[in-house]
Short mmCIF file of C-alpha atoms and ligand atoms in Angstrom, two decimals:
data_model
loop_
_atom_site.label_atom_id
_atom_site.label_comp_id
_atom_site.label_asym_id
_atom_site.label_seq_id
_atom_site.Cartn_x
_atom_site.Cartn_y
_atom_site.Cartn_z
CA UNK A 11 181.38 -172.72 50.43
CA UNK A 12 184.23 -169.75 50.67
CA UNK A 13 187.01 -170.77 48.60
CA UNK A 14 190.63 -170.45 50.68
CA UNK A 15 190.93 -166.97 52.04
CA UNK A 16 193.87 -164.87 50.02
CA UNK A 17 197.10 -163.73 51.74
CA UNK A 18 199.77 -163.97 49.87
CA UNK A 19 202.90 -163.70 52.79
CA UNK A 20 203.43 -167.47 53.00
CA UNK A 21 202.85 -169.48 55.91
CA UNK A 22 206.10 -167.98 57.37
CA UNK A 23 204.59 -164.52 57.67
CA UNK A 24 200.73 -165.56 57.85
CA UNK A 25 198.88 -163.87 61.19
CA UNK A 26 199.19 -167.82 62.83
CA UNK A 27 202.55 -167.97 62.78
CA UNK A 28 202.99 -164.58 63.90
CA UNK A 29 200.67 -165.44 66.76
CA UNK A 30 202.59 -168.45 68.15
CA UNK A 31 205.82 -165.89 67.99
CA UNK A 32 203.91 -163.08 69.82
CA UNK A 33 204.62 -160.53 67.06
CA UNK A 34 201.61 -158.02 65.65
CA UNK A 35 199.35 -159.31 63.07
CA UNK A 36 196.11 -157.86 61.22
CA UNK A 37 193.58 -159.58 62.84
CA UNK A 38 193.43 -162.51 66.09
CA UNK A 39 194.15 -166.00 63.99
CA UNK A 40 191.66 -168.68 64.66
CA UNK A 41 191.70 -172.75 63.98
CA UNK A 42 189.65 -175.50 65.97
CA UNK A 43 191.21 -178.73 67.41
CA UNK A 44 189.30 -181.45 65.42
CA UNK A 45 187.97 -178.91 62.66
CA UNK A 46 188.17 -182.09 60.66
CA UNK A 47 185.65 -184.47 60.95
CA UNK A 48 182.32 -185.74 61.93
CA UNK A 49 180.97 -181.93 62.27
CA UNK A 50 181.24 -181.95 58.53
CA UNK A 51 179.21 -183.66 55.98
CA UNK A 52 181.54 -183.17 53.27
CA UNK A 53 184.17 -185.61 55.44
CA UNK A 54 181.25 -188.09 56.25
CA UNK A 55 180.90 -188.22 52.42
CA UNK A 56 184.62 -188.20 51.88
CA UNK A 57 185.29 -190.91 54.77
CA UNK A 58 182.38 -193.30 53.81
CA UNK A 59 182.70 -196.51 56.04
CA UNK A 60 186.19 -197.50 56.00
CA UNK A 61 188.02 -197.10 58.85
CA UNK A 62 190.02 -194.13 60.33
CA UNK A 63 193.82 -195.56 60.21
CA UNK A 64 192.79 -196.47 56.35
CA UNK A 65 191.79 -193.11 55.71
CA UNK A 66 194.95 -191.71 56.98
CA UNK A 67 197.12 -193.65 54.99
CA UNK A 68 195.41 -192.48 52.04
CA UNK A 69 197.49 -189.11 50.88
CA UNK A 70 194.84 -187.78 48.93
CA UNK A 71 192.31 -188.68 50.95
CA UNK A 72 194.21 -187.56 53.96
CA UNK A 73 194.80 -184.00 52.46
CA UNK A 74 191.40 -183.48 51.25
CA UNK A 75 190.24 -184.27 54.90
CA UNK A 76 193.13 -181.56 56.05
CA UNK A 77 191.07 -178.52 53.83
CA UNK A 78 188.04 -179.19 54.04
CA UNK A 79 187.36 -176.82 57.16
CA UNK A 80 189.89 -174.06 55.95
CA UNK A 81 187.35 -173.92 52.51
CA UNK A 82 184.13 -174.17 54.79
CA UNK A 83 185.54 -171.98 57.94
CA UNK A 84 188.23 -170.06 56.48
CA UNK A 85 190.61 -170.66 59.56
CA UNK A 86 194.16 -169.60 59.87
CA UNK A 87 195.66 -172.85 59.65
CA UNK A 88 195.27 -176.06 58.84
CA UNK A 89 195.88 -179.23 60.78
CA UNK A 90 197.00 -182.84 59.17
CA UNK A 91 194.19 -185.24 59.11
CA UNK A 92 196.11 -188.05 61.27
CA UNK A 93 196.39 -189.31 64.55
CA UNK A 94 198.78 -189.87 67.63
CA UNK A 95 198.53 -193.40 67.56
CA UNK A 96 199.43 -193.40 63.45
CA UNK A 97 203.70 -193.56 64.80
CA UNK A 98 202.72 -196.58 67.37
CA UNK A 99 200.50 -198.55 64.61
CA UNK A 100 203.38 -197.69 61.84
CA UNK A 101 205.96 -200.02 63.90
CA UNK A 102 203.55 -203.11 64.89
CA UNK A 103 202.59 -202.55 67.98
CA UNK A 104 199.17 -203.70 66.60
CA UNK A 105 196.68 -200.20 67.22
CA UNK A 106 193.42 -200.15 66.02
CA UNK A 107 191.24 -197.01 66.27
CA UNK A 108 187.63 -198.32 66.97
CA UNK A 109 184.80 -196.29 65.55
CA UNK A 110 182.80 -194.63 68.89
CA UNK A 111 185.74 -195.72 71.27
CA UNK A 112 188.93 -194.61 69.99
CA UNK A 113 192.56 -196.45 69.71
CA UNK A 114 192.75 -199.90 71.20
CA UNK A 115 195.65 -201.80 71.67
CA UNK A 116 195.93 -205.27 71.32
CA UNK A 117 198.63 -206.58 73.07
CA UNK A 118 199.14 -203.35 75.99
CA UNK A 119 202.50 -202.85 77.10
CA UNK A 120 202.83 -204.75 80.27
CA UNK A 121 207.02 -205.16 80.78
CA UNK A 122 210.56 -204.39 79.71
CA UNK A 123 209.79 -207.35 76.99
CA UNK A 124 207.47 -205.09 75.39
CA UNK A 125 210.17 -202.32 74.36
CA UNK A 126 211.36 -204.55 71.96
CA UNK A 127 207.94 -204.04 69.91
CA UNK A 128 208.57 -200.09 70.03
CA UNK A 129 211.54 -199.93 67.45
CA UNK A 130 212.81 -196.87 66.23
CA UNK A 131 210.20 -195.24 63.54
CA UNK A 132 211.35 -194.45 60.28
CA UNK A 133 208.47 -192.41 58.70
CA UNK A 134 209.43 -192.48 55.20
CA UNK A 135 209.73 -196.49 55.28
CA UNK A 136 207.14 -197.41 57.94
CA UNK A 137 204.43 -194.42 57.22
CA UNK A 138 205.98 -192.52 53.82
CA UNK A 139 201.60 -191.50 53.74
CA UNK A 140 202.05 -189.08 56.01
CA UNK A 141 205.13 -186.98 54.21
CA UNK A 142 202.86 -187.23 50.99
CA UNK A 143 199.64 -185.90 52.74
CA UNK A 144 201.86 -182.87 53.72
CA UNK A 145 202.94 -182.44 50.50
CA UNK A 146 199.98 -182.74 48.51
CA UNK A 147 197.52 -180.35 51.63
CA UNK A 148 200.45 -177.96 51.80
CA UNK A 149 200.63 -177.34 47.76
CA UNK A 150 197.15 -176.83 47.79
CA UNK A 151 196.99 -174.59 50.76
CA UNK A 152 200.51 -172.69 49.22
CA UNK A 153 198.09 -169.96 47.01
CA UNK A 154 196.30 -168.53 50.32
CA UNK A 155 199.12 -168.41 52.84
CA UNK A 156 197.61 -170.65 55.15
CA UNK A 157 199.82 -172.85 57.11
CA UNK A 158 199.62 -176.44 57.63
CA UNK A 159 200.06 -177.44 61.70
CA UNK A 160 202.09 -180.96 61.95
CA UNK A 161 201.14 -182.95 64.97
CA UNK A 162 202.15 -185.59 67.22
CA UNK A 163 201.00 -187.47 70.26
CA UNK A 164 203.01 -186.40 73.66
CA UNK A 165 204.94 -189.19 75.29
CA UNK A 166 202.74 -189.45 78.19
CA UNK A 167 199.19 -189.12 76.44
CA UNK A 168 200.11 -192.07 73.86
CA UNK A 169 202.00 -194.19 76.63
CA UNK A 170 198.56 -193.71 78.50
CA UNK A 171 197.08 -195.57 75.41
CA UNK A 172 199.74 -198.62 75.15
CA UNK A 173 199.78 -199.01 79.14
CA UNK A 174 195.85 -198.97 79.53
CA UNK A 175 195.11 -200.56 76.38
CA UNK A 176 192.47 -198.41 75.08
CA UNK A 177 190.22 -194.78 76.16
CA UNK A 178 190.64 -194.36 80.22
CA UNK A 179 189.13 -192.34 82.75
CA UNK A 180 191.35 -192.77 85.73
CA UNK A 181 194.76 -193.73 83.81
CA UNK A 182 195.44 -196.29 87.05
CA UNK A 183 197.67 -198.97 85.15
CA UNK A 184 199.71 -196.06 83.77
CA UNK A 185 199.99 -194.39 87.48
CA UNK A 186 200.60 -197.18 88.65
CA UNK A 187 203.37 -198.32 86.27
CA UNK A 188 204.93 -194.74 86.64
CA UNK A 189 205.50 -195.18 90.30
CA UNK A 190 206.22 -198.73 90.78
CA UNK A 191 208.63 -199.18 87.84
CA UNK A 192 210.24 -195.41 87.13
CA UNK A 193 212.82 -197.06 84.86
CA UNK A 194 210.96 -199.12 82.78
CA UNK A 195 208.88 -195.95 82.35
CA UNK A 196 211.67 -193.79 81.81
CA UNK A 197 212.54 -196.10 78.86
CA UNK A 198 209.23 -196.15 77.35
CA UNK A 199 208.75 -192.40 77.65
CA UNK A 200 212.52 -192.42 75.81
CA UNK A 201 211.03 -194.13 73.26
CA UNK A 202 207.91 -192.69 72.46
CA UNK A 203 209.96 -188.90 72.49
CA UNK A 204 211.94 -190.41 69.81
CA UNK A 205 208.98 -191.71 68.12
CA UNK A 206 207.28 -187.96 68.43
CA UNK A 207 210.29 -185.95 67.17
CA UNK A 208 210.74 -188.75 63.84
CA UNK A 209 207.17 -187.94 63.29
CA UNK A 210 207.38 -184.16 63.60
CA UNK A 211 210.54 -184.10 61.92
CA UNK A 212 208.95 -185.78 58.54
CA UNK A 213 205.92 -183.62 58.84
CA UNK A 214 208.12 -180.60 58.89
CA UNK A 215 210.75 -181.59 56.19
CA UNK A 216 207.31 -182.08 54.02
CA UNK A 217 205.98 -178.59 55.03
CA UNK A 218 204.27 -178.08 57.98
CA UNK A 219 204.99 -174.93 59.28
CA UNK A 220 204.39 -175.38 63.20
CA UNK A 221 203.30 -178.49 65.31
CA UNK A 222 201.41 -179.34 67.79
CA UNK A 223 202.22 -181.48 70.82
CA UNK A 224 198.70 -182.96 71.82
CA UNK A 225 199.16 -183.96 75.79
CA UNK A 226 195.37 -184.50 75.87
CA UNK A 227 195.67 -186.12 79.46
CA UNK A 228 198.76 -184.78 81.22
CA UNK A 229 195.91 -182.55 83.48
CA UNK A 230 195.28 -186.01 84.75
CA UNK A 231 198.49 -185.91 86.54
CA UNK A 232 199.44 -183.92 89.79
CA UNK A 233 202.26 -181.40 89.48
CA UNK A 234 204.72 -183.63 90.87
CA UNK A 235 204.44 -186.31 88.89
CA UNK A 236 204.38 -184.28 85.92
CA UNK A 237 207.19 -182.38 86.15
CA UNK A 238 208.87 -185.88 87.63
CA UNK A 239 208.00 -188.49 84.90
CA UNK A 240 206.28 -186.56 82.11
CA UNK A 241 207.89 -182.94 81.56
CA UNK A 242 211.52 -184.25 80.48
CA UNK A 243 210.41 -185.89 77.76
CA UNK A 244 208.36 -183.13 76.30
CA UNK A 245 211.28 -181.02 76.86
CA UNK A 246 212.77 -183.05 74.58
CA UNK A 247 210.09 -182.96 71.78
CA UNK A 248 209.77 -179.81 71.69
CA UNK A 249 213.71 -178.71 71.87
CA UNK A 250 214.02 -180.97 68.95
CA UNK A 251 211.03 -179.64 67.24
CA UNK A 252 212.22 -175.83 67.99
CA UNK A 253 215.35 -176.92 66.33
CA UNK A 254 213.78 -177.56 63.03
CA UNK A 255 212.47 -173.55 63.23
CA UNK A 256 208.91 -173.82 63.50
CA UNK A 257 206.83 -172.57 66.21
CA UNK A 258 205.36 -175.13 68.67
CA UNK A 259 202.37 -175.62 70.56
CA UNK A 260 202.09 -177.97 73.71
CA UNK A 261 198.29 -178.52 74.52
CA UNK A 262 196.60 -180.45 77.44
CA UNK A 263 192.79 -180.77 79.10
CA UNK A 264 192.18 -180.14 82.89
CA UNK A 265 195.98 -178.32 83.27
CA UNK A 266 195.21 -175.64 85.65
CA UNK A 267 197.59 -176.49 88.31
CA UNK A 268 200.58 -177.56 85.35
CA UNK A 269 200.17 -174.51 83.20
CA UNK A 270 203.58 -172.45 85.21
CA UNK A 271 205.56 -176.18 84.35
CA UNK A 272 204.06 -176.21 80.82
CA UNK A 273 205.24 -172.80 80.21
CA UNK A 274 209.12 -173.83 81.32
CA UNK A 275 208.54 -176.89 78.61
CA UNK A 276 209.94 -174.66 75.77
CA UNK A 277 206.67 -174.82 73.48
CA UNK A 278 206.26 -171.04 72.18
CA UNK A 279 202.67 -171.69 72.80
CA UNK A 280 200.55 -173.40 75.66
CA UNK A 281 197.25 -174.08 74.40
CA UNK A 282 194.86 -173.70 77.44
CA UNK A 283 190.95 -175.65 78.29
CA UNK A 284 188.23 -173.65 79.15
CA UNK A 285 188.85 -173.98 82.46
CA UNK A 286 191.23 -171.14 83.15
CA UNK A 287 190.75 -167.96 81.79
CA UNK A 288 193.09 -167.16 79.17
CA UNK A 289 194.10 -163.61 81.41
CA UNK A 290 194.84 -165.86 84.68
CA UNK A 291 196.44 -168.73 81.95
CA UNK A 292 198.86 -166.28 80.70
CA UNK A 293 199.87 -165.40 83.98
CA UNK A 294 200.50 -168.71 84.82
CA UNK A 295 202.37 -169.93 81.80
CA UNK A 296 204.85 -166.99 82.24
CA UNK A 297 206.24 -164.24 80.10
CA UNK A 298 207.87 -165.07 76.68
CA UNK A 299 204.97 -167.65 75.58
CA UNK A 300 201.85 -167.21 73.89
CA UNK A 301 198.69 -168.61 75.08
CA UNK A 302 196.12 -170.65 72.61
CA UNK A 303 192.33 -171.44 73.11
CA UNK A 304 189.75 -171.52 74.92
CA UNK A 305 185.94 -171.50 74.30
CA UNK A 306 184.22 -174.01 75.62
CA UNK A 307 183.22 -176.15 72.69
CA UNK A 308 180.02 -177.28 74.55
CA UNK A 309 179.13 -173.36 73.68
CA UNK A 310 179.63 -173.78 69.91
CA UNK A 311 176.21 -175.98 69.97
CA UNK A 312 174.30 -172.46 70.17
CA UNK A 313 171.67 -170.67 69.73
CA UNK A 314 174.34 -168.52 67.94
CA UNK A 315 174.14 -165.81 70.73
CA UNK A 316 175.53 -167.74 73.19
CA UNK A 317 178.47 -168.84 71.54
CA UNK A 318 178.78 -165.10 70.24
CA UNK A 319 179.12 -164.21 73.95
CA UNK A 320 181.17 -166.93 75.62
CA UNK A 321 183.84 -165.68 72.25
CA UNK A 322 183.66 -162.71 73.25
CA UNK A 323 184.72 -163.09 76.92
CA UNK A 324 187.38 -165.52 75.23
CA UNK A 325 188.73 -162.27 73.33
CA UNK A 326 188.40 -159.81 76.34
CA UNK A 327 189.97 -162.47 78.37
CA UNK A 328 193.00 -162.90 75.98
CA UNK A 329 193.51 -158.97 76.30
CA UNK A 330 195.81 -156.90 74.00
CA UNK A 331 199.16 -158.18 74.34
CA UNK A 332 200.51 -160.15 71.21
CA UNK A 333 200.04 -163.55 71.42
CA UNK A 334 196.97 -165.29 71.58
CA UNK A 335 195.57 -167.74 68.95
CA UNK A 336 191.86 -168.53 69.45
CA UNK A 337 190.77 -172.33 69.61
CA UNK A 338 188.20 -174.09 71.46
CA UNK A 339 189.20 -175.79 75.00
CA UNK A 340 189.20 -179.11 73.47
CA UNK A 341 187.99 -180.65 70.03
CA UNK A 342 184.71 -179.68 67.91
CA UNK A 343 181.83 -181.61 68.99
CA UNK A 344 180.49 -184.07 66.62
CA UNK A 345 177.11 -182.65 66.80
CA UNK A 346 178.09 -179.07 66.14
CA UNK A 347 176.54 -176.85 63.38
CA UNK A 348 179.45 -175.92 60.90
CA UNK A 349 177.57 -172.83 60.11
CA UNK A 350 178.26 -171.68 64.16
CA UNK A 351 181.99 -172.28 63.41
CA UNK A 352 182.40 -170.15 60.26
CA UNK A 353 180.46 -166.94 62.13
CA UNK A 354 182.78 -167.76 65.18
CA UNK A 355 185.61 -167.38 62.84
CA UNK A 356 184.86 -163.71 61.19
CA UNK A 357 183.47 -162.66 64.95
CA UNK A 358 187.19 -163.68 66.18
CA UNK A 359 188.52 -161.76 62.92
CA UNK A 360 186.65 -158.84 63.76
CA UNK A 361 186.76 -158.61 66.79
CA UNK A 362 190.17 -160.43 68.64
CA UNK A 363 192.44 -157.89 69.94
CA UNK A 364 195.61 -159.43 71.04
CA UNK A 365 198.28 -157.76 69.47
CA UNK A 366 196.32 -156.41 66.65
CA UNK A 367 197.09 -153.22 65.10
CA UNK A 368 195.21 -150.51 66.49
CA UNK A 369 193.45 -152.60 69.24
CA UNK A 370 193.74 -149.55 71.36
CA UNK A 371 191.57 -147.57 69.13
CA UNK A 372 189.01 -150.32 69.15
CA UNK A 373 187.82 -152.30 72.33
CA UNK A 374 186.29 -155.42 72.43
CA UNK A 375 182.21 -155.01 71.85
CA UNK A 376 179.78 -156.37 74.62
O1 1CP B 421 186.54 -192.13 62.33
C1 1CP B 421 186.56 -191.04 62.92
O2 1CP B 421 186.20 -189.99 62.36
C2 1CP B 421 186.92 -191.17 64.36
C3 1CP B 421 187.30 -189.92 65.08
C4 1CP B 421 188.76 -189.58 64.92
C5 1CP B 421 189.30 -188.55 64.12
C6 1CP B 421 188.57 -187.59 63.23
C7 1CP B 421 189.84 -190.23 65.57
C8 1CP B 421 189.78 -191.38 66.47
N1 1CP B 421 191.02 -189.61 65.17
C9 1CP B 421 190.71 -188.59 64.30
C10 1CP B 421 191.71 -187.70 63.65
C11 1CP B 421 192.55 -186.91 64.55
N2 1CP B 421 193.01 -187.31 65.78
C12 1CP B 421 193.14 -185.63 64.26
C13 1CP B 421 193.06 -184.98 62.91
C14 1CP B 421 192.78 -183.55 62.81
C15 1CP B 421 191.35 -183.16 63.02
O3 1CP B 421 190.50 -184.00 63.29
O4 1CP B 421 191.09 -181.95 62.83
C16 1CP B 421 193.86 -185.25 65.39
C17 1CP B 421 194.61 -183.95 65.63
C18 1CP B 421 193.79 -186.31 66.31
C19 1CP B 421 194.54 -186.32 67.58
C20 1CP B 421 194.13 -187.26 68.65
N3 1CP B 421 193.75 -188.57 68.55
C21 1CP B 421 194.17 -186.92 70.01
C22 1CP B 421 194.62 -185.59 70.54
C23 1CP B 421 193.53 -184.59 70.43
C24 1CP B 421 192.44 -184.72 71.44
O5 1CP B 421 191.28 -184.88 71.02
O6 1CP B 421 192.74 -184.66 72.65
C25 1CP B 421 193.78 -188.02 70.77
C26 1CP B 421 193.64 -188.11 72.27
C27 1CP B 421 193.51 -189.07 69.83
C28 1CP B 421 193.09 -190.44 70.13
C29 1CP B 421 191.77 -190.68 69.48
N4 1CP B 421 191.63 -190.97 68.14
C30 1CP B 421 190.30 -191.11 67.84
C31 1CP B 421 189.55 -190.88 69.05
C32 1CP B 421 188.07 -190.94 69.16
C33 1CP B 421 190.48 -190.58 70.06
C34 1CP B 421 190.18 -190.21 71.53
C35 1CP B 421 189.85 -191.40 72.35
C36 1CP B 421 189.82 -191.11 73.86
O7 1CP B 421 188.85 -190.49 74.31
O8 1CP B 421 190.77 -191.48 74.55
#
């Protein structure tokens, strides 16, 4: 196991951050959605059996969890070990997060009653874990330069949770509630912003040095309603988040057709599935943004060569303009080999090209 790569310019100035502003760096950062986790034995022996919420609210635990794939990977940045349902849960609207399944809501929201059992979050009374697993990963991670990415669940993607009540493939009760009652949905969306930019907020005041907005299943949506019932409260996540100075990322699976609204959501970066290639993403998203993503992560399963390749296109793909932090299309794979991940991560070193000094002199290989 690598111990954490040296750098020495502070997560201000590390190649990530520089990234998500589209300015130069030495080499094309990389980091993996859900690079903590099940891949990894060392978190199956650090997790044991108890359940994931627990874990969270465990600081140490919590920011051992957070570096354990920047030691094993060396990755640009680190991501909290939390969730998007941690906010919801930290109120009482009675979340649990069910091993194999994912959150599951007891009581789903249903009416206007049920805004009364969203109250405002405070995170240092109702979750003061989270603050302290910034603070603990973020001293730790302080030597190398790495950054720390805060996170939070997008209105719409953790609404989709408390209106369905659990995992959903067609999202019908929250459709449905979205078009039949726009101003009870209006008020729940207006609530769960709130909840997002409390979260963010602590997370940054403890040291995080960008977020992410996960809108996991926005590409659900069609354009319309999107830009109708979900885009103004992102807007307002992220302006508040942008306020606080650190660059922000607004990702989202199956977004094709809302990548050009995505880019007008003020996020510095849109993070991108494998879906659309990262040339014909940046095109969509509009000047002035950075694009992050995409391989596949079906592709990180190997034989090695075949992830080597589908990177590859990735990087020729993302061209030579600045701006462009490598990630997989969605989340690691349980099943994936760790070792795949940590030769994906010096191939992108080596070998990314987006904004990287002297790219010209030195085209992408194969
Ligand atoms: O016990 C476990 O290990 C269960 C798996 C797990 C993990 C590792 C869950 C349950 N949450 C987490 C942590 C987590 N969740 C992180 C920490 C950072 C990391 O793992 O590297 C992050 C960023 C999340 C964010 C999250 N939770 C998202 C957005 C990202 C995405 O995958 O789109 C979503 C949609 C959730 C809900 C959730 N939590 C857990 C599961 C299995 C799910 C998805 C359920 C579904 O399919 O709807």
């Amino acid at each position: 196991m690598s111990t954490l790569p040296p750098d020495g310019s502070g997560p201000a100035g590390s190649p990530f951050v520089r990234a998500c502003r589209r300015l130069p760096v030495p080499h094309t950062p990389v980091w993996f959605m859900r690079q903590a986790g099940r891949s990894l034995p060392e978190y199956r022996a650090l997790r044991g059996d108890g359940s994931i919420l627990a874990a969270i609210a465990d600081p140490a635990l919590a920011a051992e969890a957070t570096l354990q794939p920047v030691r094993r990977y060396g990755v640009d940045a680190a991501i909290l070990f939390s969730d998007i349902v941690v906010p919801v849960e930290a109120v009482g609207f009675g979340v649990d997060v069910v091993p194999g399944r994912g959150p599951v809501v007891e009581r789903p929201f249903r009416s206007a009653d049920d805004l009364a059992r969203l109250r405002p979050l405070e995170p240092e009374v109702d979750a003061p874990y989270v603050a302290e697993a910034v603070r603990l990963a973020v001293a730790e991670l302080a030597p190398s330069g790495v950054p720390l990415i805060g996170f939070a669940g997008a209105p719409f993607t953790v609404a989709s949770y408390l209106v369905e009540g659990g995992p959903s493939r067609t999202f019908t009760r929250v459709k449905s509630l979205m078009h039949a009652e726009p101003d009870l949905w209006r008020a729940l969306l207006d609530r769960l912003a709130a909840m997002a930019v409390a979260f963010l907020s602590a997370q940054v005041a403890a040291g995080a040095a960008a977020v992410q907005l996960f809108d996991s299943w926005a590409g659900w949506l069609a354009p319309y309603e999107y830009e109708q019932w979900v885009l103004p409260a992102t807007r307002q996540v992220l302006a508040a988040a942008a306020a606080l100075g650190v660059p922000t990322i607004l990702f989202g699976v199956g977004t094709g057709e809302l990548l050009g609204l995505m880019g007008t959501s003020g996020a510095d970066v849109v993070g991108v599935d494998w879906r659309v290639p990262l040339d014909r993403a940046r095109a969509r998203v509009g000047v002035g943004r950075a694009v992050q993503g995409n391989l596949d992560p079906s592709l990180c399963l190997g034989p090695w060569p075949v992830t080597a390749a589908a990177a590859r296109r990735v990087l020729d793909e993302a061209g030579t303009e600045p701006g462009h932090v490598f990630n997989l299309g969605h989340g690691v794979l349980p099943e994936t080999d760790p070792g795949i991940l940590a030769e994906l991560v010096s191939l992108v070193h080596a070998e990314g090209r987006a904004g990287v000094t002297g790219a010209d002199r030195a085209p992408v290989a194969g």
